[in-house]
Amino acid sequence: MGKNDISKGVKGLASQRGHLLRRNYLFAFLILIVGFGGLLGYDLYFKPYVLSQTVVKIKAAEGSFLPKNYELKPSDLYLDSVQTKDIPSGVITDISQVEHKITNVNLTNGSILTASLVDVSDLEPQQDEGIFPIPKDAIYAINGSLRSRDKVDIYLVDAELANQARTGGYGSAGAGGRSPGAAGSTTGSGAAGDGPKEPARKVFLTGVTVNYVRTEDNNDVLDSENGNNNNRFTSTGKVAAPELKLKKSDGERLGQYLEQGKKLWIVRVE
């Protein structure tokens, strides 16, 4: 083999090695571009849009807080993107849901708002309101499907006629039974002596908010152990007595009627 052949062979190897190096550099550059693009896409798109959600947060002065029973203003609220893994249950995602609502607890700057932190359903009583428990023995009839945050109408029933109606088979203490009649109406089965009359019924209050629904052992009645999630087909207990949010003046009137021996027919309307 001559010197020319050896020289050509060396040049060929060098050329092949240079080609491999250029290809490796190209692959390394492409990997770098793909990696950088992936990180950029993760930070700019995947993380903020796929792994995150926009939630409502509290804006308060540094070192300060918004106190309990404070009415939230638009200036107290702002939207922020939070990673899904850090979002609590019942989170508020729309500022309009909590504008002018009352806080249930003290809230610091940056707090993520949830339905438990703000009185979204207006359950907390205002200055002229109270939460009035209804005694079980004062109830003529009540819906077995009643739950917290429902709206009810309350009818007054004459206790004596209510007892006669039960004896004669009219009415029920459960969710069933006849629906209330018009305000102040009285119906009967015929002339005197023909049988018991249905109780006189008079509408007393409408659209009353139910704060709590209690069982015999004072537990909350829910659809299931996990809360209200199965359309009320089942419940964690039997409805015994509700607690209603009333104006104090209405609560005083209600107490007077109960002292007179009136019974309450509590009817769910919402």
mmCIF file of C-alpha atoms in Angstrom:
data_model
loop_
_atom_site.group_PDB
_atom_site.id
_atom_site.type_symbol
_atom_site.label_atom_id
_atom_site.label_comp_id
_atom_site.label_asym_id
_atom_site.label_seq_id
_atom_site.Cartn_x
_atom_site.Cartn_y
_atom_site.Cartn_z
ATOM 1 C CA MET A 1 0.000 0.000 0.000
ATOM 2 C CA GLY A 2 1.465 3.307 -1.043
ATOM 3 C CA LYS A 3 1.716 6.535 0.833
ATOM 4 C CA ASN A 4 -1.087 8.014 -1.264
ATOM 5 C CA ASP A 5 -3.433 5.222 -0.310
ATOM 6 C CA ILE A 6 -2.627 5.617 3.380
ATOM 7 C CA SER A 7 -3.132 9.360 3.141
ATOM 8 C CA LYS A 8 -6.486 8.885 1.422
ATOM 9 C CA GLY A 9 -7.539 6.381 4.097
ATOM 10 C CA VAL A 10 -6.633 8.763 6.900
ATOM 11 C CA LYS A 11 -8.504 11.599 5.210
ATOM 12 C CA GLY A 12 -11.546 9.356 4.726
ATOM 13 C CA LEU A 13 -11.590 8.380 8.388
ATOM 14 C CA ALA A 14 -11.188 11.992 9.406
ATOM 15 C CA SER A 15 -14.025 13.003 7.078
ATOM 16 C CA GLN A 16 -16.285 10.248 8.430
ATOM 17 C CA ARG A 17 -15.425 11.200 12.009
ATOM 18 C CA GLY A 18 -16.164 14.850 11.257
ATOM 19 C CA HIS A 19 -19.510 13.876 9.724
ATOM 20 C CA LEU A 20 -20.399 11.845 12.842
ATOM 21 C CA LEU A 21 -19.412 14.731 15.093
ATOM 22 C CA ARG A 22 -21.566 17.156 13.099
ATOM 23 C CA ARG A 23 -24.502 14.724 13.286
ATOM 24 C CA ASN A 24 -24.040 14.309 17.040
ATOM 25 C CA TYR A 25 -23.866 18.061 17.486
ATOM 26 C CA LEU A 26 -27.064 18.399 15.455
ATOM 27 C CA PHE A 27 -28.838 15.764 17.550
ATOM 28 C CA ALA A 28 -27.640 17.419 20.765
ATOM 29 C CA PHE A 29 -28.861 20.783 19.496
ATOM 30 C CA LEU A 30 -32.267 19.318 18.544
ATOM 31 C CA ILE A 31 -32.581 17.623 21.951
ATOM 32 C CA LEU A 32 -31.700 20.921 23.614
ATOM 33 C CA ILE A 33 -34.337 22.762 21.537
ATOM 34 C CA VAL A 34 -37.010 20.115 22.251
ATOM 35 C CA GLY A 35 -36.165 20.088 25.967
ATOM 36 C CA PHE A 36 -36.181 23.851 26.207
ATOM 37 C CA GLY A 37 -39.429 24.022 24.224
ATOM 38 C CA GLY A 38 -40.985 21.366 26.476
ATOM 39 C CA LEU A 39 -40.045 23.252 29.625
ATOM 40 C CA LEU A 40 -41.296 26.482 28.110
ATOM 41 C CA GLY A 41 -44.569 24.825 27.096
ATOM 42 C CA TYR A 42 -44.965 23.252 30.541
ATOM 43 C CA ASP A 43 -44.391 26.572 32.346
ATOM 44 C CA LEU A 44 -46.342 28.787 29.957
ATOM 45 C CA TYR A 45 -49.238 26.524 28.972
ATOM 46 C CA PHE A 46 -49.530 23.113 30.636
ATOM 47 C CA LYS A 47 -48.924 24.273 34.208
ATOM 48 C CA PRO A 48 -51.080 27.438 34.192
ATOM 49 C CA TYR A 49 -53.893 26.121 31.983
ATOM 50 C CA VAL A 50 -54.043 22.332 32.392
ATOM 51 C CA LEU A 51 -52.739 21.783 35.923
ATOM 52 C CA SER A 52 -54.193 25.006 37.370
ATOM 53 C CA GLN A 53 -57.539 26.687 37.925
ATOM 54 C CA THR A 54 -58.556 30.300 38.401
ATOM 55 C CA VAL A 55 -59.934 30.933 41.895
ATOM 56 C CA VAL A 56 -61.075 33.894 43.963
ATOM 57 C CA LYS A 57 -58.679 35.186 46.624
ATOM 58 C CA ILE A 58 -58.860 37.779 49.386
ATOM 59 C CA LYS A 59 -57.041 41.097 49.102
ATOM 60 C CA ALA A 60 -56.167 42.658 52.474
ATOM 61 C CA ALA A 61 -53.515 45.043 53.706
ATOM 62 C CA GLU A 62 -50.230 43.425 54.717
ATOM 63 C CA GLY A 63 -50.381 42.275 58.318
ATOM 64 C CA SER A 64 -54.130 42.857 58.415
ATOM 65 C CA PHE A 65 -57.218 40.721 57.753
ATOM 66 C CA LEU A 66 -60.917 40.930 56.926
ATOM 67 C CA PRO A 67 -62.929 40.165 60.086
ATOM 68 C CA LYS A 68 -65.812 37.751 60.536
ATOM 69 C CA ASN A 69 -69.233 39.190 59.580
ATOM 70 C CA TYR A 70 -67.548 41.588 57.141
ATOM 71 C CA GLU A 71 -69.373 42.390 53.883
ATOM 72 C CA LEU A 72 -67.051 41.669 50.970
ATOM 73 C CA LYS A 73 -66.569 44.427 48.400
ATOM 74 C CA PRO A 74 -65.242 43.983 44.846
ATOM 75 C CA SER A 75 -62.020 45.713 45.923
ATOM 76 C CA ASP A 76 -61.470 42.940 48.518
ATOM 77 C CA LEU A 77 -61.403 40.218 45.843
ATOM 78 C CA TYR A 78 -59.186 39.182 42.945
ATOM 79 C CA LEU A 79 -58.699 36.209 40.624
ATOM 80 C CA ASP A 80 -55.545 34.116 40.670
ATOM 81 C CA SER A 81 -54.353 30.896 39.054
ATOM 82 C CA VAL A 82 -53.614 28.090 41.529
ATOM 83 C CA GLN A 83 -52.316 24.569 40.898
ATOM 84 C CA THR A 84 -55.102 22.014 41.022
ATOM 85 C CA LYS A 85 -53.415 20.020 43.776
ATOM 86 C CA ASP A 86 -53.537 23.054 46.078
ATOM 87 C CA ILE A 87 -57.223 23.903 45.525
ATOM 88 C CA PRO A 88 -59.572 23.075 48.453
ATOM 89 C CA SER A 89 -63.057 21.637 47.986
ATOM 90 C CA GLY A 90 -65.929 24.076 47.544
ATOM 91 C CA VAL A 91 -63.649 26.705 46.006
ATOM 92 C CA ILE A 92 -65.186 29.911 44.646
ATOM 93 C CA THR A 93 -64.254 30.609 41.014
ATOM 94 C CA ASP A 94 -66.396 33.655 40.209
ATOM 95 C CA ILE A 95 -66.140 36.987 42.025
ATOM 96 C CA SER A 96 -69.860 37.632 41.500
ATOM 97 C CA GLN A 97 -70.619 34.640 43.742
ATOM 98 C CA VAL A 98 -69.207 36.394 46.812
ATOM 99 C CA GLU A 99 -69.638 40.110 46.184
ATOM 100 C CA HIS A 100 -71.515 41.690 49.116
ATOM 101 C CA LYS A 101 -71.601 38.351 50.965
ATOM 102 C CA ILE A 102 -70.740 38.070 54.668
ATOM 103 C CA THR A 103 -67.548 36.351 55.862
ATOM 104 C CA ASN A 104 -67.923 33.417 58.267
ATOM 105 C CA VAL A 105 -64.349 33.699 59.642
ATOM 106 C CA ASN A 106 -61.392 36.091 59.704
ATOM 107 C CA LEU A 107 -59.656 36.076 56.298
ATOM 108 C CA THR A 108 -56.043 37.042 55.630
ATOM 109 C CA ASN A 109 -54.505 38.366 52.419
ATOM 110 C CA GLY A 110 -54.262 35.714 49.699
ATOM 111 C CA SER A 111 -56.785 33.343 51.291
ATOM 112 C CA ILE A 112 -58.521 31.100 48.741
ATOM 113 C CA LEU A 113 -62.259 31.539 49.175
ATOM 114 C CA THR A 114 -64.522 28.525 49.638
ATOM 115 C CA ALA A 115 -68.235 28.174 50.325
ATOM 116 C CA SER A 116 -67.489 27.423 53.989
ATOM 117 C CA LEU A 117 -65.568 30.689 54.503
ATOM 118 C CA VAL A 118 -68.250 32.967 53.063
ATOM 119 C CA ASP A 119 -71.989 32.958 53.634
ATOM 120 C CA VAL A 120 -72.771 32.204 49.994
ATOM 121 C CA SER A 121 -76.295 30.985 50.780
ATOM 122 C CA ASP A 122 -77.090 33.854 53.169
ATOM 123 C CA LEU A 123 -77.480 31.496 56.149
ATOM 124 C CA GLU A 124 -75.829 33.764 58.689
ATOM 125 C CA PRO A 125 -78.401 35.959 60.472
ATOM 126 C CA GLN A 126 -78.183 39.708 60.047
ATOM 127 C CA GLN A 127 -78.508 42.185 62.911
ATOM 128 C CA ASP A 128 -82.330 42.005 62.934
ATOM 129 C CA GLU A 129 -82.464 38.220 62.463
ATOM 130 C CA GLY A 130 -81.927 35.058 64.496
ATOM 131 C CA ILE A 131 -81.797 31.289 64.058
ATOM 132 C CA PHE A 132 -84.920 29.902 65.708
ATOM 133 C CA PRO A 133 -85.181 26.210 66.623
ATOM 134 C CA ILE A 134 -88.616 24.677 66.106
ATOM 135 C CA PRO A 135 -89.635 22.214 68.879
ATOM 136 C CA LYS A 136 -90.603 18.775 67.615
ATOM 137 C CA ASP A 137 -93.909 18.819 69.511
ATOM 138 C CA ALA A 138 -94.862 22.093 67.763
ATOM 139 C CA ILE A 139 -94.755 20.500 64.289
ATOM 140 C CA TYR A 140 -97.956 19.232 62.683
ATOM 141 C CA ALA A 141 -96.216 18.095 59.459
ATOM 142 C CA ILE A 142 -92.827 18.548 57.824
ATOM 143 C CA ASN A 143 -91.154 17.306 54.638
ATOM 144 C CA GLY A 144 -88.961 14.255 55.165
ATOM 145 C CA SER A 145 -86.770 15.520 52.311
ATOM 146 C CA LEU A 146 -86.016 18.818 54.063
ATOM 147 C CA ARG A 147 -82.358 19.868 54.029
ATOM 148 C CA SER A 148 -80.258 22.852 55.040
ATOM 149 C CA ARG A 149 -80.560 25.874 52.688
ATOM 150 C CA ASP A 150 -84.088 24.929 51.602
ATOM 151 C CA LYS A 151 -86.880 27.500 51.560
ATOM 152 C CA VAL A 152 -90.136 26.733 53.340
ATOM 153 C CA ASP A 153 -93.590 28.209 53.858
ATOM 154 C CA ILE A 154 -95.044 27.948 57.367
ATOM 155 C CA TYR A 155 -98.755 27.413 57.991
ATOM 156 C CA LEU A 156 -100.468 27.738 61.350
ATOM 157 C CA VAL A 157 -102.702 24.831 62.300
ATOM 158 C CA ASP A 158 -105.270 24.814 65.112
ATOM 159 C CA ALA A 159 -103.988 22.212 67.575
ATOM 160 C CA GLU A 160 -107.414 20.879 68.585
ATOM 161 C CA LEU A 161 -108.563 20.407 65.009
ATOM 162 C CA ALA A 162 -105.150 18.947 64.153
ATOM 163 C CA ASN A 163 -105.653 16.252 66.806
ATOM 164 C CA GLN A 164 -109.146 15.547 65.463
ATOM 165 C CA ALA A 165 -107.763 15.301 61.944
ATOM 166 C CA ARG A 166 -105.113 12.800 63.003
ATOM 167 C CA THR A 167 -107.714 10.749 64.837
ATOM 168 C CA GLY A 168 -109.859 10.774 61.718
ATOM 169 C CA GLY A 169 -106.976 9.874 59.413
ATOM 170 C CA TYR A 170 -106.261 13.304 57.934
ATOM 171 C CA GLY A 171 -102.712 14.676 57.720
ATOM 172 C CA SER A 172 -99.383 13.193 58.679
ATOM 173 C CA ALA A 173 -96.308 14.154 60.649
ATOM 174 C CA GLY A 174 -94.055 13.048 57.807
ATOM 175 C CA ALA A 175 -93.444 14.242 54.295
ATOM 176 C CA GLY A 176 -96.774 12.849 53.118
ATOM 177 C CA GLY A 177 -100.251 14.038 53.986
ATOM 178 C CA ARG A 178 -102.442 16.642 52.399
ATOM 179 C CA SER A 179 -100.986 19.897 51.157
ATOM 180 C CA PRO A 180 -102.010 23.060 52.969
ATOM 181 C CA GLY A 181 -105.079 24.884 51.760
ATOM 182 C CA ALA A 182 -105.516 28.561 51.127
ATOM 183 C CA ALA A 183 -104.783 31.031 53.875
ATOM 184 C CA GLY A 184 -107.338 30.814 56.649
ATOM 185 C CA SER A 185 -109.351 28.104 54.906
ATOM 186 C CA THR A 186 -111.291 25.409 56.745
ATOM 187 C CA THR A 187 -112.651 22.301 55.078
ATOM 188 C CA GLY A 188 -114.759 19.509 56.472
ATOM 189 C CA SER A 189 -116.245 16.146 55.599
ATOM 190 C CA GLY A 190 -119.821 17.285 55.883
ATOM 191 C CA ALA A 191 -122.249 18.566 58.453
ATOM 192 C CA ALA A 192 -121.531 18.543 62.174
ATOM 193 C CA GLY A 193 -121.384 15.000 63.482
ATOM 194 C CA ASP A 194 -120.551 13.492 60.062
ATOM 195 C CA GLY A 195 -116.876 13.092 60.928
ATOM 196 C CA PRO A 196 -113.778 15.033 61.905
ATOM 197 C CA LYS A 197 -112.921 18.251 60.105
ATOM 198 C CA GLU A 198 -109.557 18.872 58.504
ATOM 199 C CA PRO A 199 -107.569 21.400 60.519
ATOM 200 C CA ALA A 200 -107.888 25.124 59.874
ATOM 201 C CA ARG A 201 -104.757 26.250 58.051
ATOM 202 C CA LYS A 202 -103.442 29.759 57.788
ATOM 203 C CA VAL A 203 -100.273 30.797 55.988
ATOM 204 C CA PHE A 204 -97.987 32.588 58.407
ATOM 205 C CA LEU A 205 -94.563 33.016 56.755
ATOM 206 C CA THR A 206 -93.296 32.369 53.225
ATOM 207 C CA GLY A 207 -89.830 31.806 51.765
ATOM 208 C CA VAL A 208 -88.166 31.134 55.113
ATOM 209 C CA THR A 209 -84.553 29.913 54.952
ATOM 210 C CA VAL A 210 -83.725 26.621 56.680
ATOM 211 C CA ASN A 211 -80.319 26.838 58.361
ATOM 212 C CA TYR A 212 -80.161 23.339 59.836
ATOM 213 C CA VAL A 213 -82.250 20.172 59.821
ATOM 214 C CA ARG A 214 -81.803 18.039 62.926
ATOM 215 C CA THR A 215 -82.407 14.388 63.764
ATOM 216 C CA GLU A 216 -83.603 13.098 67.158
ATOM 217 C CA ASP A 217 -79.980 12.939 68.353
ATOM 218 C CA ASN A 218 -79.245 16.509 67.130
ATOM 219 C CA ASN A 219 -77.204 15.537 64.063
ATOM 220 C CA ASP A 220 -77.527 17.238 60.674
ATOM 221 C CA VAL A 221 -79.721 15.452 58.134
ATOM 222 C CA LEU A 222 -77.805 14.978 54.849
ATOM 223 C CA ASP A 223 -78.560 12.987 51.704
ATOM 224 C CA SER A 224 -75.515 10.827 52.412
ATOM 225 C CA GLU A 225 -72.438 10.799 54.608
ATOM 226 C CA ASN A 226 -70.630 12.761 51.884
ATOM 227 C CA GLY A 227 -73.260 15.492 51.751
ATOM 228 C CA ASN A 228 -76.000 16.502 49.360
ATOM 229 C CA ASN A 229 -75.133 14.492 46.255
ATOM 230 C CA ASN A 230 -77.896 12.016 45.454
ATOM 231 C CA ASN A 231 -81.053 14.067 44.921
ATOM 232 C CA ARG A 232 -82.503 13.320 48.381
ATOM 233 C CA PHE A 233 -83.472 9.734 47.632
ATOM 234 C CA THR A 234 -81.849 8.703 50.918
ATOM 235 C CA SER A 235 -80.794 10.461 54.105
ATOM 236 C CA THR A 236 -78.467 10.028 57.047
ATOM 237 C CA GLY A 237 -81.366 10.345 59.514
ATOM 238 C CA LYS A 238 -85.038 11.085 60.017
ATOM 239 C CA VAL A 239 -86.053 14.737 60.071
ATOM 240 C CA ALA A 240 -87.078 15.690 63.610
ATOM 241 C CA ALA A 241 -86.861 19.483 63.796
ATOM 242 C CA PRO A 242 -85.510 22.386 61.728
ATOM 243 C CA GLU A 243 -83.760 25.593 62.694
ATOM 244 C CA LEU A 244 -85.060 28.574 60.718
ATOM 245 C CA LYS A 245 -83.608 31.994 59.979
ATOM 246 C CA LEU A 246 -86.284 34.537 60.891
ATOM 247 C CA LYS A 247 -86.526 38.221 61.562
ATOM 248 C CA LYS A 248 -86.636 38.744 65.306
ATOM 249 C CA SER A 249 -90.110 40.257 65.042
ATOM 250 C CA ASP A 250 -91.368 37.158 63.186
ATOM 251 C CA GLY A 251 -89.696 34.932 65.765
ATOM 252 C CA GLU A 252 -91.507 36.739 68.571
ATOM 253 C CA ARG A 253 -94.843 36.347 66.776
ATOM 254 C CA LEU A 254 -94.108 32.674 66.167
ATOM 255 C CA GLY A 255 -93.397 32.163 69.865
ATOM 256 C CA GLN A 256 -96.730 33.769 70.755
ATOM 257 C CA TYR A 257 -98.605 31.428 68.415
ATOM 258 C CA LEU A 258 -96.811 28.401 69.880
ATOM 259 C CA GLU A 259 -97.750 29.559 73.383
ATOM 260 C CA GLN A 260 -101.370 29.606 72.208
ATOM 261 C CA GLY A 261 -101.033 25.952 71.221
ATOM 262 C CA LYS A 262 -100.783 26.404 67.442
ATOM 263 C CA LYS A 263 -99.040 23.724 65.393
ATOM 264 C CA LEU A 264 -96.802 24.388 62.389
ATOM 265 C CA TRP A 265 -97.148 22.839 58.958
ATOM 266 C CA ILE A 266 -93.697 23.338 57.382
ATOM 267 C CA VAL A 267 -93.762 22.975 53.597
ATOM 268 C CA ARG A 268 -90.674 22.938 51.375
ATOM 269 C CA VAL A 269 -91.054 25.268 48.379
ATOM 270 C CA GLU A 270 -87.434 25.480 47.114
#
